[in-house]
PDB file of C-alpha atoms in Angstrom:
ATOM      1  CA  UNK A   6      28.420  26.918 -19.117  1.00 45.00           C
ATOM      2  CA  UNK A   7      26.308  26.036 -21.660  1.00 50.00           C
ATOM      3  CA  UNK A   8      22.286  26.689 -21.152  1.00 49.00           C
ATOM      4  CA  UNK A   9      21.546  22.828 -22.122  1.00 45.00           C
ATOM      5  CA  UNK A  10      23.945  21.868 -19.780  1.00 53.00           C
ATOM      6  CA  UNK A  11      22.115  23.950 -17.005  1.00 52.00           C
ATOM      7  CA  UNK A  12      19.029  22.481 -17.867  1.00 52.00           C
ATOM      8  CA  UNK A  13      20.578  18.913 -17.685  1.00 49.00           C
ATOM      9  CA  UNK A  14      21.332  19.461 -14.561  1.00 58.00           C
ATOM     10  CA  UNK A  15      18.790  21.807 -12.574  1.00 62.00           C
ATOM     11  CA  UNK A  16      17.409  19.293 -10.243  1.00 60.00           C
ATOM     12  CA  UNK A  17      20.597  18.123  -9.617  1.00 64.00           C
ATOM     13  CA  UNK A  18      22.209  21.736  -8.465  1.00 71.00           C
ATOM     14  CA  UNK A  19      22.574  21.829  -4.859  1.00 76.00           C
ATOM     15  CA  UNK A  20      22.792  25.613  -3.410  1.00 78.00           C
ATOM     16  CA  UNK A  21      23.581  25.768   0.158  1.00 83.00           C
ATOM     17  CA  UNK A  22      21.534  27.281   2.150  1.00 84.00           C
ATOM     18  CA  UNK A  23      21.381  27.476   5.992  1.00 87.00           C
ATOM     19  CA  UNK A  24      18.757  24.720   6.011  1.00 87.00           C
ATOM     20  CA  UNK A  25      21.492  22.364   3.580  1.00 89.00           C
ATOM     21  CA  UNK A  26      24.063  22.966   6.137  1.00 92.00           C
ATOM     22  CA  UNK A  27      21.792  21.980   9.123  1.00 92.00           C
ATOM     23  CA  UNK A  28      20.787  18.788   7.982  1.00 94.00           C
ATOM     24  CA  UNK A  29      24.569  18.069   6.745  1.00 95.00           C
ATOM     25  CA  UNK A  30      25.528  18.531  10.142  1.00 96.00           C
ATOM     26  CA  UNK A  31      22.951  16.096  11.645  1.00 96.00           C
ATOM     27  CA  UNK A  32      24.449  13.774   8.819  1.00 96.00           C
ATOM     28  CA  UNK A  33      27.971  14.006   9.756  1.00 96.00           C
ATOM     29  CA  UNK A  34      27.463  13.922  13.612  1.00 96.00           C
ATOM     30  CA  UNK A  35      24.805  11.178  13.863  1.00 96.00           C
ATOM     31  CA  UNK A  36      27.073   9.217  11.188  1.00 95.00           C
ATOM     32  CA  UNK A  37      30.280   9.479  13.459  1.00 93.00           C
ATOM     33  CA  UNK A  38      28.126   7.855  16.063  1.00 94.00           C
ATOM     34  CA  UNK A  39      26.958   4.976  14.192  1.00 94.00           C
ATOM     35  CA  UNK A  40      23.077   6.421  15.093  1.00 95.00           C
ATOM     36  CA  UNK A  41      20.056   5.814  12.721  1.00 96.00           C
ATOM     37  CA  UNK A  42      18.714   8.886  11.490  1.00 97.00           C
ATOM     38  CA  UNK A  43      15.492   9.913   9.860  1.00 97.00           C
ATOM     39  CA  UNK A  44      14.427  13.474   7.980  1.00 97.00           C
ATOM     40  CA  UNK A  45      10.712  13.622   7.910  1.00 96.00           C
ATOM     41  CA  UNK A  46       9.642  16.516   5.290  1.00 93.00           C
ATOM     42  CA  UNK A  47       6.982  17.432   2.596  1.00 89.00           C
ATOM     43  CA  UNK A  48       8.220  16.882  -1.144  1.00 86.00           C
ATOM     44  CA  UNK A  49      10.769  19.130  -2.857  1.00 82.00           C
ATOM     45  CA  UNK A  50      12.714  20.204   0.205  1.00 86.00           C
ATOM     46  CA  UNK A  51      15.772  18.517  -0.448  1.00 86.00           C
ATOM     47  CA  UNK A  52      16.041  15.623   1.973  1.00 92.00           C
ATOM     48  CA  UNK A  53      17.002  12.628  -0.398  1.00 92.00           C
ATOM     49  CA  UNK A  54      19.367  15.469  -2.562  1.00 90.00           C
ATOM     50  CA  UNK A  55      21.340  16.708  -0.028  1.00 93.00           C
ATOM     51  CA  UNK A  56      22.096  12.708   1.781  1.00 95.00           C
ATOM     52  CA  UNK A  57      22.649  11.620  -1.463  1.00 94.00           C
ATOM     53  CA  UNK A  58      24.967  14.267  -2.143  1.00 93.00           C
ATOM     54  CA  UNK A  59      27.089  14.313   1.610  1.00 95.00           C
ATOM     55  CA  UNK A  60      27.397  10.231   0.826  1.00 96.00           C
ATOM     56  CA  UNK A  61      29.187  10.754  -1.990  1.00 94.00           C
ATOM     57  CA  UNK A  62      31.201  13.231  -0.765  1.00 94.00           C
ATOM     58  CA  UNK A  63      32.064  10.229   1.919  1.00 95.00           C
ATOM     59  CA  UNK A  64      35.686   8.517   1.568  1.00 95.00           C
ATOM     60  CA  UNK A  65      35.398   5.518  -0.004  1.00 93.00           C
ATOM     61  CA  UNK A  66      38.556   3.814   2.055  1.00 94.00           C
ATOM     62  CA  UNK A  67      35.837   3.920   5.110  1.00 95.00           C
ATOM     63  CA  UNK A  68      32.407   3.793   3.658  1.00 96.00           C
ATOM     64  CA  UNK A  69      30.548   1.552   1.145  1.00 96.00           C
ATOM     65  CA  UNK A  70      26.942   3.197   0.400  1.00 97.00           C
ATOM     66  CA  UNK A  71      23.919   1.562  -0.238  1.00 97.00           C
ATOM     67  CA  UNK A  72      20.997   3.608  -1.685  1.00 97.00           C
ATOM     68  CA  UNK A  73      16.995   1.687  -1.325  1.00 97.00           C
ATOM     69  CA  UNK A  74      14.509   3.493  -3.157  1.00 96.00           C
ATOM     70  CA  UNK A  75      11.185   2.029  -1.308  1.00 96.00           C
ATOM     71  CA  UNK A  76       8.344   1.708  -2.827  1.00 94.00           C
ATOM     72  CA  UNK A  77       4.425   0.337  -2.681  1.00 92.00           C
ATOM     73  CA  UNK A  78       5.590  -3.040  -4.252  1.00 94.00           C
ATOM     74  CA  UNK A  79       9.152  -3.479  -1.926  1.00 95.00           C
ATOM     75  CA  UNK A  80       8.951  -6.655  -0.540  1.00 95.00           C
ATOM     76  CA  UNK A  81      10.974  -7.982   2.530  1.00 96.00           C
ATOM     77  CA  UNK A  82      13.084 -10.112   0.382  1.00 96.00           C
ATOM     78  CA  UNK A  83      14.279  -7.519  -1.952  1.00 96.00           C
ATOM     79  CA  UNK A  84      15.134  -5.415   0.855  1.00 96.00           C
ATOM     80  CA  UNK A  85      17.597  -8.120   2.168  1.00 95.00           C
ATOM     81  CA  UNK A  86      18.420  -9.089  -1.179  1.00 96.00           C
ATOM     82  CA  UNK A  87      20.015  -4.957  -1.785  1.00 96.00           C
ATOM     83  CA  UNK A  88      21.745  -5.035   1.718  1.00 96.00           C
ATOM     84  CA  UNK A  89      23.281  -8.327   1.261  1.00 95.00           C
ATOM     85  CA  UNK A  90      24.715  -7.261  -1.905  1.00 95.00           C
ATOM     86  CA  UNK A  91      26.721  -5.121  -0.245  1.00 95.00           C
ATOM     87  CA  UNK A  92      27.950  -7.583   2.192  1.00 95.00           C
ATOM     88  CA  UNK A  93      30.972 -10.090   2.503  1.00 95.00           C
ATOM     89  CA  UNK A  94      31.105 -13.214   4.363  1.00 94.00           C
ATOM     90  CA  UNK A  95      33.535 -12.536   7.751  1.00 92.00           C
ATOM     91  CA  UNK A  96      33.145 -16.036   9.343  1.00 91.00           C
ATOM     92  CA  UNK A  97      30.887 -18.643  10.137  1.00 91.00           C
ATOM     93  CA  UNK A  98      27.280 -16.609  10.301  1.00 92.00           C
ATOM     94  CA  UNK A  99      28.882 -13.521  10.075  1.00 95.00           C
ATOM     95  CA  UNK A 100      28.871 -10.444   7.452  1.00 96.00           C
ATOM     96  CA  UNK A 101      29.891  -7.309   7.241  1.00 96.00           C
ATOM     97  CA  UNK A 102      31.013  -4.767   4.197  1.00 96.00           C
ATOM     98  CA  UNK A 103      34.956  -5.198   3.147  1.00 92.00           C
ATOM     99  CA  UNK A 104      37.196  -5.118   6.444  1.00 89.00           C
ATOM    100  CA  UNK A 105      38.183  -2.056   7.845  1.00 91.00           C
ATOM    101  CA  UNK A 106      34.770  -0.477   5.840  1.00 95.00           C
ATOM    102  CA  UNK A 107      31.090   0.002   7.432  1.00 96.00           C
ATOM    103  CA  UNK A 108      27.738   0.001   5.026  1.00 97.00           C
ATOM    104  CA  UNK A 109      25.748   3.463   4.962  1.00 97.00           C
ATOM    105  CA  UNK A 110      22.465   2.359   4.184  1.00 97.00           C
ATOM    106  CA  UNK A 111      20.467   4.921   2.710  1.00 98.00           C
ATOM    107  CA  UNK A 112      16.243   4.025   2.338  1.00 98.00           C
ATOM    108  CA  UNK A 113      14.349   6.839   0.638  1.00 96.00           C
ATOM    109  CA  UNK A 114      10.460   7.058   0.869  1.00 95.00           C
ATOM    110  CA  UNK A 115      10.725   5.072   3.962  1.00 96.00           C
ATOM    111  CA  UNK A 116       7.065   4.776   4.711  1.00 95.00           C
ATOM    112  CA  UNK A 117       5.729   3.597   1.069  1.00 94.00           C
ATOM    113  CA  UNK A 118       5.386   0.247   0.965  1.00 95.00           C
ATOM    114  CA  UNK A 119       2.179  -1.168   1.397  1.00 92.00           C
ATOM    115  CA  UNK A 120       0.643  -2.640   4.308  1.00 93.00           C
ATOM    116  CA  UNK A 121      -0.246  -6.333   4.621  1.00 92.00           C
ATOM    117  CA  UNK A 122      -3.648  -7.513   5.504  1.00 90.00           C
ATOM    118  CA  UNK A 123      -2.524  -7.095   9.352  1.00 90.00           C
ATOM    119  CA  UNK A 124      -0.778  -3.823   8.757  1.00 90.00           C
ATOM    120  CA  UNK A 125       2.709  -4.267   8.873  1.00 93.00           C
ATOM    121  CA  UNK A 126       4.719  -3.564   6.179  1.00 95.00           C
ATOM    122  CA  UNK A 127       7.111  -6.641   5.479  1.00 96.00           C
ATOM    123  CA  UNK A 128       9.927  -4.024   4.266  1.00 96.00           C
ATOM    124  CA  UNK A 129      10.322  -2.031   7.408  1.00 97.00           C
ATOM    125  CA  UNK A 130       9.972  -5.481   9.878  1.00 96.00           C
ATOM    126  CA  UNK A 131      12.785  -6.658   7.976  1.00 96.00           C
ATOM    127  CA  UNK A 132      14.891  -3.588   8.959  1.00 97.00           C
ATOM    128  CA  UNK A 133      13.400  -3.589  12.294  1.00 96.00           C
ATOM    129  CA  UNK A 134      14.565  -7.138  12.890  1.00 96.00           C
ATOM    130  CA  UNK A 135      18.079  -6.363  11.913  1.00 95.00           C
ATOM    131  CA  UNK A 136      17.900  -3.211  14.386  1.00 95.00           C
ATOM    132  CA  UNK A 137      16.430  -4.986  17.100  1.00 94.00           C
ATOM    133  CA  UNK A 138      18.724  -7.979  17.163  1.00 94.00           C
ATOM    134  CA  UNK A 139      21.685  -7.521  14.395  1.00 94.00           C
ATOM    135  CA  UNK A 140      20.621 -10.509  12.243  1.00 95.00           C
ATOM    136  CA  UNK A 141      18.363 -12.179   9.750  1.00 95.00           C
ATOM    137  CA  UNK A 142      17.736 -16.004   9.214  1.00 94.00           C
ATOM    138  CA  UNK A 143      18.709 -17.560   6.292  1.00 91.00           C
ATOM    139  CA  UNK A 144      15.725 -17.789   4.125  1.00 91.00           C
ATOM    140  CA  UNK A 145      17.190 -21.542   2.914  1.00 90.00           C
ATOM    141  CA  UNK A 146      18.011 -23.161   6.231  1.00 91.00           C
ATOM    142  CA  UNK A 147      16.751 -20.597   9.012  1.00 91.00           C
ATOM    143  CA  UNK A 148      20.562 -20.393  10.107  1.00 93.00           C
ATOM    144  CA  UNK A 149      21.368 -17.181  11.784  1.00 94.00           C
ATOM    145  CA  UNK A 150      22.954 -14.397   9.944  1.00 95.00           C
ATOM    146  CA  UNK A 151      24.492 -11.774  12.326  1.00 96.00           C
ATOM    147  CA  UNK A 152      25.083  -8.244  10.392  1.00 96.00           C
ATOM    148  CA  UNK A 153      27.925  -5.734  11.664  1.00 95.00           C
ATOM    149  CA  UNK A 154      29.292  -2.396  10.506  1.00 95.00           C
ATOM    150  CA  UNK A 155      25.713  -1.342   9.373  1.00 96.00           C
ATOM    151  CA  UNK A 156      24.952   2.057  10.147  1.00 96.00           C
ATOM    152  CA  UNK A 157      21.276   3.675   8.678  1.00 96.00           C
ATOM    153  CA  UNK A 158      20.022   7.187   7.240  1.00 97.00           C
ATOM    154  CA  UNK A 159      16.663   7.441   5.532  1.00 97.00           C
ATOM    155  CA  UNK A 160      14.236  10.053   4.692  1.00 97.00           C
ATOM    156  CA  UNK A 161      10.295   9.951   3.894  1.00 96.00           C
ATOM    157  CA  UNK A 162       7.419  12.301   3.510  1.00 92.00           C
ATOM    158  CA  UNK A 163       4.405  12.764   6.206  1.00 90.00           C
ATOM    159  CA  UNK A 164       1.292  10.254   5.899  1.00 89.00           C
ATOM    160  CA  UNK A 165      -0.651  10.485   3.101  1.00 80.00           C
ATOM    161  CA  UNK A 166      -1.061  10.361  -1.005  1.00 74.00           C
ATOM    162  CA  UNK A 167       0.098   6.814  -0.813  1.00 78.00           C
ATOM    163  CA  UNK A 168       2.193   7.139   2.112  1.00 88.00           C
ATOM    164  CA  UNK A 169       1.971   4.931   5.279  1.00 91.00           C
ATOM    165  CA  UNK A 170       2.368   5.257   9.403  1.00 94.00           C
ATOM    166  CA  UNK A 171       5.159   3.899  10.158  1.00 95.00           C
ATOM    167  CA  UNK A 172       5.398   1.543  13.151  1.00 95.00           C
ATOM    168  CA  UNK A 173       6.522   3.488  16.398  1.00 95.00           C
ATOM    169  CA  UNK A 174       8.814   0.339  17.296  1.00 96.00           C
ATOM    170  CA  UNK A 175      10.746   0.665  14.164  1.00 96.00           C
ATOM    171  CA  UNK A 176      10.996   4.529  14.623  1.00 96.00           C
ATOM    172  CA  UNK A 177      11.853   4.689  18.194  1.00 96.00           C
ATOM    173  CA  UNK A 178      15.233   3.601  17.284  1.00 96.00           C
ATOM    174  CA  UNK A 179      16.073   6.315  14.788  1.00 96.00           C
ATOM    175  CA  UNK A 180      16.556  10.171  15.750  1.00 96.00           C
ATOM    176  CA  UNK A 181      14.108  12.036  13.812  1.00 96.00           C
ATOM    177  CA  UNK A 182      14.895  15.232  12.246  1.00 96.00           C
ATOM    178  CA  UNK A 183      12.031  16.931  10.347  1.00 94.00           C
ATOM    179  CA  UNK A 184      12.519  19.141   7.591  1.00 92.00           C
ATOM    180  CA  UNK A 185      10.364  22.185   6.734  1.00 88.00           C
ATOM    181  CA  UNK A 186       9.169  23.509   3.827  1.00 86.00           C
ATOM    182  CA  UNK A 187      11.540  26.480   2.362  1.00 85.00           C
ATOM    183  CA  UNK A 188      10.736  30.161   3.381  1.00 85.00           C
ATOM    184  CA  UNK A 189      10.533  32.819   0.402  1.00 88.00           C
ATOM    185  CA  UNK A 190      13.997  34.051   1.338  1.00 88.00           C
ATOM    186  CA  UNK A 191      15.625  30.558   0.998  1.00 87.00           C
ATOM    187  CA  UNK A 192      13.836  30.069  -2.150  1.00 89.00           C
ATOM    188  CA  UNK A 193      14.839  33.419  -3.457  1.00 88.00           C
ATOM    189  CA  UNK A 194      18.662  32.348  -2.376  1.00 87.00           C
ATOM    190  CA  UNK A 195      18.382  29.125  -4.328  1.00 87.00           C
ATOM    191  CA  UNK A 196      16.758  30.076  -7.399  1.00 91.00           C
ATOM    192  CA  UNK A 197      18.213  33.633  -7.789  1.00 91.00           C
ATOM    193  CA  UNK A 198      21.921  32.416  -8.504  1.00 89.00           C
ATOM    194  CA  UNK A 199      20.768  30.304 -11.793  1.00 89.00           C
ATOM    195  CA  UNK A 200      18.557  32.594 -12.893  1.00 92.00           C
ATOM    196  CA  UNK A 201      20.561  35.729 -12.652  1.00 91.00           C
ATOM    197  CA  UNK A 202      23.430  33.479 -14.324  1.00 90.00           C
ATOM    198  CA  UNK A 203      20.977  32.790 -17.102  1.00 91.00           C
ATOM    199  CA  UNK A 204      19.789  36.451 -17.853  1.00 92.00           C
ATOM    200  CA  UNK A 205      23.600  37.693 -17.728  1.00 91.00           C
ATOM    201  CA  UNK A 206      23.917  37.108 -21.558  1.00 88.00           C
ATOM    202  CA  UNK A 207      20.610  39.063 -22.373  1.00 89.00           C
ATOM    203  CA  UNK A 208      20.392  42.569 -23.333  1.00 84.00           C
ATOM    204  CA  UNK A 209      21.214  45.823 -20.028  1.00 81.00           C
ATOM    205  CA  UNK A 210      18.071  46.611 -20.340  1.00 83.00           C
ATOM    206  CA  UNK A 211      16.202  42.838 -19.968  1.00 87.00           C
ATOM    207  CA  UNK A 212      18.552  41.788 -17.491  1.00 89.00           C
ATOM    208  CA  UNK A 213      16.491  43.192 -14.823  1.00 90.00           C
ATOM    209  CA  UNK A 214      13.143  40.874 -15.548  1.00 91.00           C
ATOM    210  CA  UNK A 215      15.200  37.735 -13.655  1.00 92.00           C
ATOM    211  CA  UNK A 216      14.678  39.479 -10.317  1.00 92.00           C
ATOM    212  CA  UNK A 217      10.974  40.944 -11.683  1.00 94.00           C
ATOM    213  CA  UNK A 218      10.323  37.236 -12.730  1.00 95.00           C
ATOM    214  CA  UNK A 219      11.336  35.610  -9.442  1.00 94.00           C
ATOM    215  CA  UNK A 220       9.258  37.670  -7.511  1.00 94.00           C
ATOM    216  CA  UNK A 221       5.925  36.795  -9.535  1.00 95.00           C
ATOM    217  CA  UNK A 222       7.053  33.458  -9.665  1.00 96.00           C
ATOM    218  CA  UNK A 223       7.393  33.286  -5.800  1.00 95.00           C
ATOM    219  CA  UNK A 224       3.717  34.732  -5.520  1.00 95.00           C
ATOM    220  CA  UNK A 225       2.007  32.899  -7.820  1.00 96.00           C
ATOM    221  CA  UNK A 226       3.163  30.054  -6.276  1.00 95.00           C
ATOM    222  CA  UNK A 227       2.646  31.089  -2.932  1.00 94.00           C
ATOM    223  CA  UNK A 228      -1.064  31.805  -4.275  1.00 95.00           C
ATOM    224  CA  UNK A 229      -1.537  28.403  -5.590  1.00 95.00           C
ATOM    225  CA  UNK A 230      -0.732  26.938  -2.160  1.00 93.00           C
ATOM    226  CA  UNK A 231      -2.711  29.207  -0.292  1.00 93.00           C
ATOM    227  CA  UNK A 232      -5.672  28.666  -2.781  1.00 94.00           C
ATOM    228  CA  UNK A 233      -5.921  26.204  -4.085  1.00 94.00           C
ATOM    229  CA  UNK A 234      -6.239  23.462  -1.720  1.00 91.00           C
ATOM    230  CA  UNK A 235      -7.035  19.611  -1.936  1.00 88.00           C
ATOM    231  CA  UNK A 236      -9.944  17.664  -1.459  1.00 87.00           C
ATOM    232  CA  UNK A 237     -11.034  14.507  -1.945  1.00 85.00           C
ATOM    233  CA  UNK A 238     -11.861  15.540  -5.774  1.00 88.00           C
ATOM    234  CA  UNK A 239      -8.632  17.845  -5.404  1.00 90.00           C
ATOM    235  CA  UNK A 240      -6.104  15.613  -4.401  1.00 84.00           C
ATOM    236  CA  UNK A 241      -3.595  16.619  -6.882  1.00 88.00           C
ATOM    237  CA  UNK A 242      -3.773  19.822  -5.919  1.00 91.00           C
ATOM    238  CA  UNK A 243      -0.507  19.597  -4.024  1.00 87.00           C
ATOM    239  CA  UNK A 244       2.284  22.395  -5.059  1.00 91.00           C
ATOM    240  CA  UNK A 245       6.097  21.983  -3.747  1.00 88.00           C
ATOM    241  CA  UNK A 246       9.433  23.288  -4.385  1.00 88.00           C
ATOM    242  CA  UNK A 247       9.927  21.008  -7.621  1.00 88.00           C
ATOM    243  CA  UNK A 248       6.712  23.054  -9.052  1.00 93.00           C
ATOM    244  CA  UNK A 249       8.855  26.342  -8.607  1.00 93.00           C
ATOM    245  CA  UNK A 250      11.709  24.873 -10.313  1.00 91.00           C
ATOM    246  CA  UNK A 251       9.771  23.868 -13.306  1.00 93.00           C
ATOM    247  CA  UNK A 252       8.836  27.449 -13.480  1.00 95.00           C
ATOM    248  CA  UNK A 253      12.510  28.715 -13.466  1.00 93.00           C
ATOM    249  CA  UNK A 254      13.616  25.616 -15.913  1.00 92.00           C
ATOM    250  CA  UNK A 255      11.491  26.933 -18.700  1.00 93.00           C
ATOM    251  CA  UNK A 256      12.878  30.560 -18.883  1.00 94.00           C
ATOM    252  CA  UNK A 257      16.063  29.021 -19.209  1.00 92.00           C
ATOM    253  CA  UNK A 258      15.111  27.883 -22.179  1.00 90.00           C
ATOM    254  CA  UNK A 259      14.794  31.513 -23.172  1.00 90.00           C
ATOM    255  CA  UNK A 260      17.576  31.935 -25.842  1.00 90.00           C
ATOM    256  CA  UNK A 261      19.153  35.553 -25.433  1.00 90.00           C
ATOM    257  CA  UNK A 262      19.644  35.617 -29.393  1.00 88.00           C
ATOM    258  CA  UNK A 263      15.726  35.357 -29.507  1.00 87.00           C
ATOM    259  CA  UNK A 264      15.092  38.201 -27.683  1.00 86.00           C
ATOM    260  CA  UNK A 265      15.527  42.033 -29.087  1.00 84.00           C
ATOM    261  CA  UNK A 266      16.364  44.880 -26.682  1.00 82.00           C
ATOM    262  CA  UNK A 267      12.993  47.408 -26.538  1.00 82.00           C
ATOM    263  CA  UNK A 268       9.174  46.311 -25.637  1.00 86.00           C
ATOM    264  CA  UNK A 269       9.146  43.708 -28.162  1.00 87.00           C
ATOM    265  CA  UNK A 270      12.322  41.811 -25.824  1.00 87.00           C
ATOM    266  CA  UNK A 271       9.970  42.787 -22.774  1.00 89.00           C
ATOM    267  CA  UNK A 272       6.664  40.866 -24.359  1.00 91.00           C
ATOM    268  CA  UNK A 273       8.575  37.782 -25.730  1.00 92.00           C
ATOM    269  CA  UNK A 274       9.711  36.994 -21.814  1.00 93.00           C
ATOM    270  CA  UNK A 275       6.215  37.962 -20.121  1.00 93.00           C
ATOM    271  CA  UNK A 276       4.365  35.877 -23.089  1.00 94.00           C
ATOM    272  CA  UNK A 277       7.037  32.890 -21.926  1.00 95.00           C
ATOM    273  CA  UNK A 278       6.679  33.765 -18.036  1.00 96.00           C
ATOM    274  CA  UNK A 279       3.009  33.317 -18.762  1.00 96.00           C
ATOM    275  CA  UNK A 280       3.189  30.217 -20.987  1.00 96.00           C
ATOM    276  CA  UNK A 281       5.290  28.331 -18.054  1.00 97.00           C
ATOM    277  CA  UNK A 282       3.417  29.174 -14.946  1.00 97.00           C
ATOM    278  CA  UNK A 283      -0.033  27.707 -17.415  1.00 97.00           C
ATOM    279  CA  UNK A 284       1.681  24.775 -18.033  1.00 96.00           C
ATOM    280  CA  UNK A 285       3.044  24.096 -14.228  1.00 96.00           C
ATOM    281  CA  UNK A 286       0.071  25.365 -12.077  1.00 97.00           C
ATOM    282  CA  UNK A 287      -3.058  25.860 -14.744  1.00 97.00           C
ATOM    283  CA  UNK A 288      -3.484  22.609 -16.586  1.00 96.00           C
ATOM    284  CA  UNK A 289      -3.521  20.963 -12.901  1.00 95.00           C
ATOM    285  CA  UNK A 290      -6.996  22.398 -12.211  1.00 96.00           C
ATOM    286  CA  UNK A 291     -10.082  21.088 -13.018  1.00 94.00           C
ATOM    287  CA  UNK A 292     -12.918  23.612 -11.484  1.00 92.00           C
ATOM    288  CA  UNK A 293     -13.647  26.588 -13.350  1.00 95.00           C
ATOM    289  CA  UNK A 294     -13.609  28.752 -11.004  1.00 95.00           C
ATOM    290  CA  UNK A 295     -10.160  28.012  -9.835  1.00 96.00           C
ATOM    291  CA  UNK A 296      -9.047  28.071 -13.495  1.00 96.00           C
ATOM    292  CA  UNK A 297     -10.706  31.756 -13.301  1.00 96.00           C
ATOM    293  CA  UNK A 298      -9.298  33.006 -10.066  1.00 96.00           C
ATOM    294  CA  UNK A 299      -5.541  31.602 -11.580  1.00 96.00           C
ATOM    295  CA  UNK A 300      -6.126  33.854 -14.526  1.00 96.00           C
ATOM    296  CA  UNK A 301      -6.778  36.998 -12.607  1.00 95.00           C
ATOM    297  CA  UNK A 302      -4.050  36.337 -10.607  1.00 94.00           C
ATOM    298  CA  UNK A 303      -1.610  36.015 -13.228  1.00 95.00           C
ATOM    299  CA  UNK A 304      -3.276  38.735 -14.993  1.00 93.00           C
ATOM    300  CA  UNK A 305      -2.641  41.158 -11.915  1.00 91.00           C
ATOM    301  CA  UNK A 306       1.060  39.730 -12.004  1.00 89.00           C
ATOM    302  CA  UNK A 307       1.860  40.012 -15.858  1.00 85.00           C
ATOM    303  CA  UNK A 308       2.313  43.846 -15.861  1.00 77.00           C
ATOM    304  CA  UNK A 309       5.944  43.573 -16.223  1.00 65.00           C
TER     305      UNK A 309
END
């Protein structure tokens, strides 16, 4: 596979780990029982990617997939229209997916819709009405529209940063599964195959840098999380797996033909790594003390 193909697909790659298999297990079991399921966890833990990957593998003769990405501007009418776009009329006032199939609705960023004056989230309320009563009202003549053979999956991050608390009257219908941040071993299992594959094309003496870079990036990432905490004036000091992946993606830009054997090649690799961690982490720092601390942090780990 060419480097450009890896770069274009790295964000879509799913490396199977214990955590991903756990998530797939819950998806399988709850979908079989038509039970609503909600994954809650920090950004970059694979909630959406793994769920979408699983849904793509479902047999098309049994399931119809409907993805909805909520935002602060999503309305109840939009939510209703998106779901109805996958339904057919089965009889007077009865709607469902094509005969013999089930509609699987996956709602991502469930808690993103903005709250109205009295604290309700209209897109959430329209979904709650369906789960509570299995029908909606026609917006034209208020006739009852019964909905059949629909199962709901969803994912969201913890409240904060534009995400809101979701009413317990809606959450009570879901089996809630918490997804934790990946530990160091899991992250190495995810990124080691990618970076090792890339360095196979390098000179033998340079291949060792695949693991050295991975370890150094891990240390910088973990130190950034611990030392650069978000505050009201630094609310953007949020680091997750996607930042780690951006550093790795930058390293994959390095072509083996441009890295000679020996000291010169080692220096090129080191300079590129420093450049990437600076662009991903340092550029986000707004305080001079934080920048000095980051400089010292990288200086210690840049002695490859």
